[in-house]
Amino acid sequence: MRRRILLLKIGQVDKIILVKLKKNLEWIFKDFQIKVRILLKELDLKDSYYHPKKRKYNADRIIEGMKEYLLDHDFFRVLGIVNEDIYSGTYNFIFGRADGIISKIALISVIRLNEIFYNRTKDNSLFEKRILREAIHELGHTFGLSHCQNHCIMQFSNSLMEADNKPIRFCKDCFKKLEVFLSNT
Ligand SMILES: [Zn+2]
Ligand SMILES: [Zn+2]
């Protein structure tokens, strides 16, 4: 079966981010015949997604916009990538969000994964790792995985420090669940 994850830019995003993410995701999911494709056209970051008081974009609205945009596309999963600050519900900011456990759409924001956001020196390799970590975590949710208590990429994290402490891999339990899920999908 053909399994393609589409990477979709939401607004302006550096293409190199997507190129590296594609390569890394294909490696991480190599056991599951998953391929990654970068969509050329980007989704506009609409003003209606923006919350002026919070000075952030509403992640759930962006996801709704992605659904509309993708209405006529046939796809396995879509991961949106935005380089703006996003929030959801009562969370002041989030790194990413899946449309739900077992869903087709997920979104990550890379802005807080960049050392530049904290006025620290740019670190491309750290940036790349963090993006990969968030991408796998949110895609994990779309593959039916909930948050995990083990030393695992599916651990919940609320801060960059917590996120940085997560391994870039699934624990044995989650990997097994993933195998079962993907063999039935
Ligand atoms: Zn999560
Ligand atoms: Zn786990």
PDB file of C-alpha atoms and ligand atoms in Angstrom:
ATOM      1  CA  MET A   1       0.000   0.000   0.000  1.00  0.00           C
ATOM      2  CA  ARG A   2       1.091   3.498  -0.747  1.00  0.00           C
ATOM      3  CA  ARG A   3       1.694   5.540   2.353  1.00  0.00           C
ATOM      4  CA  ARG A   4       2.646   9.107   1.836  1.00  0.00           C
ATOM      5  CA  ILE A   5       2.995  11.789   4.418  1.00  0.00           C
ATOM      6  CA  LEU A   6       2.621  15.202   2.867  1.00  0.00           C
ATOM      7  CA  LEU A   7       4.530  18.140   4.299  1.00  0.00           C
ATOM      8  CA  LEU A   8       2.640  21.386   3.909  1.00  0.00           C
ATOM      9  CA  LYS A   9       4.086  24.834   4.504  1.00  0.00           C
ATOM     10  CA  ILE A  10       1.718  27.172   6.299  1.00  0.00           C
ATOM     11  CA  GLY A  11       2.865  30.654   5.357  1.00  0.00           C
ATOM     12  CA  GLN A  12       6.551  31.312   4.831  1.00  0.00           C
ATOM     13  CA  VAL A  13       8.789  28.418   5.851  1.00  0.00           C
ATOM     14  CA  ASP A  14      12.395  27.857   4.831  1.00  0.00           C
ATOM     15  CA  LYS A  15      12.452  25.015   2.295  1.00  0.00           C
ATOM     16  CA  ILE A  16      15.574  23.443   3.814  1.00  0.00           C
ATOM     17  CA  ILE A  17      13.524  22.664   6.947  1.00  0.00           C
ATOM     18  CA  LEU A  18      11.154  20.534   4.896  1.00  0.00           C
ATOM     19  CA  VAL A  19      13.890  18.867   2.887  1.00  0.00           C
ATOM     20  CA  LYS A  20      15.704  17.754   6.051  1.00  0.00           C
ATOM     21  CA  LEU A  21      12.488  16.731   7.767  1.00  0.00           C
ATOM     22  CA  LYS A  22      11.512  14.583   4.784  1.00  0.00           C
ATOM     23  CA  LYS A  23      14.828  12.749   4.892  1.00  0.00           C
ATOM     24  CA  ASN A  24      14.702  12.246   8.658  1.00  0.00           C
ATOM     25  CA  LEU A  25      11.073  11.083   8.738  1.00  0.00           C
ATOM     26  CA  GLU A  26      11.653   8.559   5.980  1.00  0.00           C
ATOM     27  CA  TRP A  27      14.509   7.153   8.005  1.00  0.00           C
ATOM     28  CA  ILE A  28      12.500   6.999  11.265  1.00  0.00           C
ATOM     29  CA  PHE A  29       9.527   5.277   9.576  1.00  0.00           C
ATOM     30  CA  LYS A  30      11.664   3.110   7.283  1.00  0.00           C
ATOM     31  CA  ASP A  31      10.157  -0.121   8.686  1.00  0.00           C
ATOM     32  CA  PHE A  32       6.673   0.956   7.635  1.00  0.00           C
ATOM     33  CA  GLN A  33       7.025   1.733   3.914  1.00  0.00           C
ATOM     34  CA  ILE A  34       6.224   5.367   4.527  1.00  0.00           C
ATOM     35  CA  LYS A  35       7.343   7.985   2.031  1.00  0.00           C
ATOM     36  CA  VAL A  36       7.288  11.718   2.496  1.00  0.00           C
ATOM     37  CA  ARG A  37       6.403  14.318  -0.113  1.00  0.00           C
ATOM     38  CA  ILE A  38       6.775  18.062   0.103  1.00  0.00           C
ATOM     39  CA  LEU A  39       3.819  20.000  -1.268  1.00  0.00           C
ATOM     40  CA  LEU A  40       5.030  22.841  -3.439  1.00  0.00           C
ATOM     41  CA  LYS A  41       2.210  25.226  -2.800  1.00  0.00           C
ATOM     42  CA  GLU A  42       1.852  26.684   0.652  1.00  0.00           C
ATOM     43  CA  LEU A  43      -1.313  27.334   2.612  1.00  0.00           C
ATOM     44  CA  ASP A  44      -1.871  31.026   3.289  1.00  0.00           C
ATOM     45  CA  LEU A  45      -1.610  32.054   6.887  1.00  0.00           C
ATOM     46  CA  LYS A  46      -4.901  33.901   7.098  1.00  0.00           C
ATOM     47  CA  ASP A  47      -5.579  36.896   9.325  1.00  0.00           C
ATOM     48  CA  SER A  48      -8.614  35.056  10.666  1.00  0.00           C
ATOM     49  CA  TYR A  49      -6.259  32.502  12.264  1.00  0.00           C
ATOM     50  CA  TYR A  50      -4.591  35.254  14.295  1.00  0.00           C
ATOM     51  CA  HIS A  51      -5.446  36.257  17.847  1.00  0.00           C
ATOM     52  CA  PRO A  52      -4.287  39.886  18.235  1.00  0.00           C
ATOM     53  CA  LYS A  53      -4.280  39.901  22.034  1.00  0.00           C
ATOM     54  CA  LYS A  54      -2.354  36.659  22.329  1.00  0.00           C
ATOM     55  CA  ARG A  55      -0.250  37.688  19.323  1.00  0.00           C
ATOM     56  CA  LYS A  56      -0.340  34.098  18.173  1.00  0.00           C
ATOM     57  CA  TYR A  57      -2.113  31.987  15.619  1.00  0.00           C
ATOM     58  CA  ASN A  58      -4.882  29.592  16.610  1.00  0.00           C
ATOM     59  CA  ALA A  59      -3.647  26.064  15.878  1.00  0.00           C
ATOM     60  CA  ASP A  60      -7.156  24.647  15.615  1.00  0.00           C
ATOM     61  CA  ARG A  61      -8.180  27.234  13.027  1.00  0.00           C
ATOM     62  CA  ILE A  62      -5.067  26.475  11.005  1.00  0.00           C
ATOM     63  CA  ILE A  63      -5.982  22.777  11.110  1.00  0.00           C
ATOM     64  CA  GLU A  64      -9.515  23.612   9.926  1.00  0.00           C
ATOM     65  CA  GLY A  65      -7.969  25.627   7.089  1.00  0.00           C
ATOM     66  CA  MET A  66      -5.761  22.634   6.210  1.00  0.00           C
ATOM     67  CA  LYS A  67      -8.855  20.426   5.963  1.00  0.00           C
ATOM     68  CA  GLU A  68     -10.516  22.814   3.567  1.00  0.00           C
ATOM     69  CA  TYR A  69      -7.356  23.155   1.503  1.00  0.00           C
ATOM     70  CA  LEU A  70      -6.941  19.389   1.307  1.00  0.00           C
ATOM     71  CA  LEU A  71     -10.556  18.586   0.547  1.00  0.00           C
ATOM     72  CA  ASP A  72      -9.860  17.202  -2.907  1.00  0.00           C
ATOM     73  CA  HIS A  73      -6.548  15.551  -2.094  1.00  0.00           C
ATOM     74  CA  ASP A  74      -6.161  11.908  -1.340  1.00  0.00           C
ATOM     75  CA  PHE A  75      -3.487  11.378   1.259  1.00  0.00           C
ATOM     76  CA  PHE A  76      -2.351   9.215   4.143  1.00  0.00           C
ATOM     77  CA  ARG A  77      -1.222  11.946   6.551  1.00  0.00           C
ATOM     78  CA  VAL A  78      -0.497  15.654   6.279  1.00  0.00           C
ATOM     79  CA  LEU A  79       1.872  17.514   8.535  1.00  0.00           C
ATOM     80  CA  GLY A  80       1.601  21.295   8.460  1.00  0.00           C
ATOM     81  CA  ILE A  81       4.685  23.327   9.334  1.00  0.00           C
ATOM     82  CA  VAL A  82       4.392  26.915  10.457  1.00  0.00           C
ATOM     83  CA  ASN A  83       7.087  29.368  11.510  1.00  0.00           C
ATOM     84  CA  GLU A  84       4.807  31.455  13.734  1.00  0.00           C
ATOM     85  CA  ASP A  85       3.812  31.152  17.361  1.00  0.00           C
ATOM     86  CA  ILE A  86       0.645  29.065  17.847  1.00  0.00           C
ATOM     87  CA  TYR A  87      -1.718  28.354  20.741  1.00  0.00           C
ATOM     88  CA  SER A  88      -4.616  26.058  21.422  1.00  0.00           C
ATOM     89  CA  GLY A  89      -7.404  26.212  23.993  1.00  0.00           C
ATOM     90  CA  THR A  90      -6.045  27.228  27.388  1.00  0.00           C
ATOM     91  CA  TYR A  91      -2.439  26.532  26.426  1.00  0.00           C
ATOM     92  CA  ASN A  92      -0.617  29.792  26.058  1.00  0.00           C
ATOM     93  CA  PHE A  93       1.585  28.296  23.361  1.00  0.00           C
ATOM     94  CA  ILE A  94       2.118  24.866  21.855  1.00  0.00           C
ATOM     95  CA  PHE A  95       4.835  23.222  19.793  1.00  0.00           C
ATOM     96  CA  GLY A  96       2.388  21.132  17.846  1.00  0.00           C
ATOM     97  CA  ARG A  97      -1.000  19.528  17.666  1.00  0.00           C
ATOM     98  CA  ALA A  98      -2.660  16.554  16.029  1.00  0.00           C
ATOM     99  CA  ASP A  99      -6.248  16.791  14.883  1.00  0.00           C
ATOM    100  CA  GLY A 100      -6.921  13.939  17.310  1.00  0.00           C
ATOM    101  CA  ILE A 101      -5.779  10.454  18.225  1.00  0.00           C
ATOM    102  CA  ILE A 102      -6.060   8.618  14.913  1.00  0.00           C
ATOM    103  CA  SER A 103      -6.534  11.477  12.510  1.00  0.00           C
ATOM    104  CA  LYS A 104      -5.029  12.528   9.239  1.00  0.00           C
ATOM    105  CA  ILE A 105      -3.762  15.985  10.056  1.00  0.00           C
ATOM    106  CA  ALA A 106      -1.114  17.357  12.382  1.00  0.00           C
ATOM    107  CA  LEU A 107       0.621  20.687  12.762  1.00  0.00           C
ATOM    108  CA  ILE A 108       3.921  21.817  14.240  1.00  0.00           C
ATOM    109  CA  SER A 109       5.339  25.256  14.877  1.00  0.00           C
ATOM    110  CA  VAL A 110       9.108  25.531  14.545  1.00  0.00           C
ATOM    111  CA  ILE A 111       9.516  29.041  15.905  1.00  0.00           C
ATOM    112  CA  ARG A 112      10.127  28.061  19.541  1.00  0.00           C
ATOM    113  CA  LEU A 113      12.436  25.231  18.472  1.00  0.00           C
ATOM    114  CA  ASN A 114      14.938  27.729  17.158  1.00  0.00           C
ATOM    115  CA  GLU A 115      17.606  29.040  19.542  1.00  0.00           C
ATOM    116  CA  ILE A 116      17.191  32.433  17.895  1.00  0.00           C
ATOM    117  CA  PHE A 117      13.747  32.735  19.487  1.00  0.00           C
ATOM    118  CA  TYR A 118      15.500  32.849  22.892  1.00  0.00           C
ATOM    119  CA  ASN A 119      18.204  35.247  21.694  1.00  0.00           C
ATOM    120  CA  ARG A 120      20.735  32.441  21.760  1.00  0.00           C
ATOM    121  CA  THR A 121      23.221  31.440  19.077  1.00  0.00           C
ATOM    122  CA  LYS A 122      21.769  29.667  16.081  1.00  0.00           C
ATOM    123  CA  ASP A 123      22.261  25.895  16.209  1.00  0.00           C
ATOM    124  CA  ASN A 124      21.125  24.167  13.036  1.00  0.00           C
ATOM    125  CA  SER A 125      21.643  20.611  14.176  1.00  0.00           C
ATOM    126  CA  LEU A 126      19.715  21.192  17.416  1.00  0.00           C
ATOM    127  CA  PHE A 127      16.962  22.929  15.441  1.00  0.00           C
ATOM    128  CA  GLU A 128      16.722  19.994  13.038  1.00  0.00           C
ATOM    129  CA  LYS A 129      16.519  17.459  15.882  1.00  0.00           C
ATOM    130  CA  ARG A 130      13.810  19.403  17.679  1.00  0.00           C
ATOM    131  CA  ILE A 131      11.714  19.704  14.532  1.00  0.00           C
ATOM    132  CA  LEU A 132      12.026  15.975  13.914  1.00  0.00           C
ATOM    133  CA  ARG A 133      11.054  15.215  17.514  1.00  0.00           C
ATOM    134  CA  GLU A 134       7.889  17.317  17.353  1.00  0.00           C
ATOM    135  CA  ALA A 135       6.969  15.961  13.933  1.00  0.00           C
ATOM    136  CA  ILE A 136       7.268  12.321  15.039  1.00  0.00           C
ATOM    137  CA  HIS A 137       5.356  13.022  18.249  1.00  0.00           C
ATOM    138  CA  GLU A 138       2.380  14.607  16.477  1.00  0.00           C
ATOM    139  CA  LEU A 139       2.389  12.000  13.711  1.00  0.00           C
ATOM    140  CA  GLY A 140       2.472   9.386  16.489  1.00  0.00           C
ATOM    141  CA  HIS A 141      -0.846  10.742  17.727  1.00  0.00           C
ATOM    142  CA  THR A 142      -2.313  10.485  14.230  1.00  0.00           C
ATOM    143  CA  PHE A 143      -1.241   6.819  14.272  1.00  0.00           C
ATOM    144  CA  GLY A 144      -3.278   6.222  17.411  1.00  0.00           C
ATOM    145  CA  LEU A 145      -0.598   6.701  20.078  1.00  0.00           C
ATOM    146  CA  SER A 146      -1.487   8.535  23.297  1.00  0.00           C
ATOM    147  CA  HIS A 147       0.985  10.101  25.689  1.00  0.00           C
ATOM    148  CA  CYS A 148       3.414   7.633  27.191  1.00  0.00           C
ATOM    149  CA  GLN A 149       5.057   7.428  30.629  1.00  0.00           C
ATOM    150  CA  ASN A 150       8.188   5.628  29.405  1.00  0.00           C
ATOM    151  CA  HIS A 151      11.385   7.255  28.178  1.00  0.00           C
ATOM    152  CA  CYS A 152       9.798   7.765  24.793  1.00  0.00           C
ATOM    153  CA  ILE A 153       9.109  10.301  22.099  1.00  0.00           C
ATOM    154  CA  MET A 154       5.402  10.078  23.022  1.00  0.00           C
ATOM    155  CA  GLN A 155       6.006  11.578  26.480  1.00  0.00           C
ATOM    156  CA  PHE A 156       4.042  14.753  27.073  1.00  0.00           C
ATOM    157  CA  SER A 157       6.236  17.848  27.273  1.00  0.00           C
ATOM    158  CA  ASN A 158       5.246  21.324  28.219  1.00  0.00           C
ATOM    159  CA  SER A 159       8.551  23.119  27.847  1.00  0.00           C
ATOM    160  CA  LEU A 160      11.502  23.073  25.515  1.00  0.00           C
ATOM    161  CA  MET A 161      13.675  21.613  28.264  1.00  0.00           C
ATOM    162  CA  GLU A 162      11.277  18.707  28.760  1.00  0.00           C
ATOM    163  CA  ALA A 163      11.056  18.209  25.021  1.00  0.00           C
ATOM    164  CA  ASP A 164      14.848  18.187  24.652  1.00  0.00           C
ATOM    165  CA  ASN A 165      15.047  15.359  27.178  1.00  0.00           C
ATOM    166  CA  LYS A 166      12.840  13.074  25.130  1.00  0.00           C
ATOM    167  CA  PRO A 167      14.584  10.495  22.928  1.00  0.00           C
ATOM    168  CA  ILE A 168      14.011  10.655  19.188  1.00  0.00           C
ATOM    169  CA  ARG A 169      12.478   7.190  19.126  1.00  0.00           C
ATOM    170  CA  PHE A 170       9.441   5.238  20.243  1.00  0.00           C
ATOM    171  CA  CYS A 171       9.700   3.027  23.339  1.00  0.00           C
ATOM    172  CA  LYS A 172       9.112  -0.709  22.811  1.00  0.00           C
ATOM    173  CA  ASP A 173       5.447  -0.452  23.846  1.00  0.00           C
ATOM    174  CA  CYS A 174       4.686   2.390  21.465  1.00  0.00           C
ATOM    175  CA  PHE A 175       6.657   0.777  18.650  1.00  0.00           C
ATOM    176  CA  LYS A 176       4.557  -2.383  19.034  1.00  0.00           C
ATOM    177  CA  LYS A 177       1.328  -0.379  18.997  1.00  0.00           C
ATOM    178  CA  LEU A 178       2.569   1.425  15.916  1.00  0.00           C
ATOM    179  CA  GLU A 179       3.325  -1.882  14.187  1.00  0.00           C
ATOM    180  CA  VAL A 180      -0.180  -3.158  14.942  1.00  0.00           C
ATOM    181  CA  PHE A 181      -1.824   0.081  13.879  1.00  0.00           C
ATOM    182  CA  LEU A 182       0.084   0.402  10.626  1.00  0.00           C
ATOM    183  CA  SER A 183      -0.346  -3.239   9.690  1.00  0.00           C
ATOM    184  CA  ASN A 184      -4.105  -2.672   9.840  1.00  0.00           C
ATOM    185  CA  THR A 185      -4.149   0.662   8.046  1.00  0.00           C
TER     186      THR A 185
HETATM  187 ZN    ZN B   1       1.271  14.941  22.464  1.00  0.00          ZN
HETATM  188 ZN    ZN B   2       6.134   5.066  24.514  1.00  0.00          ZN
END
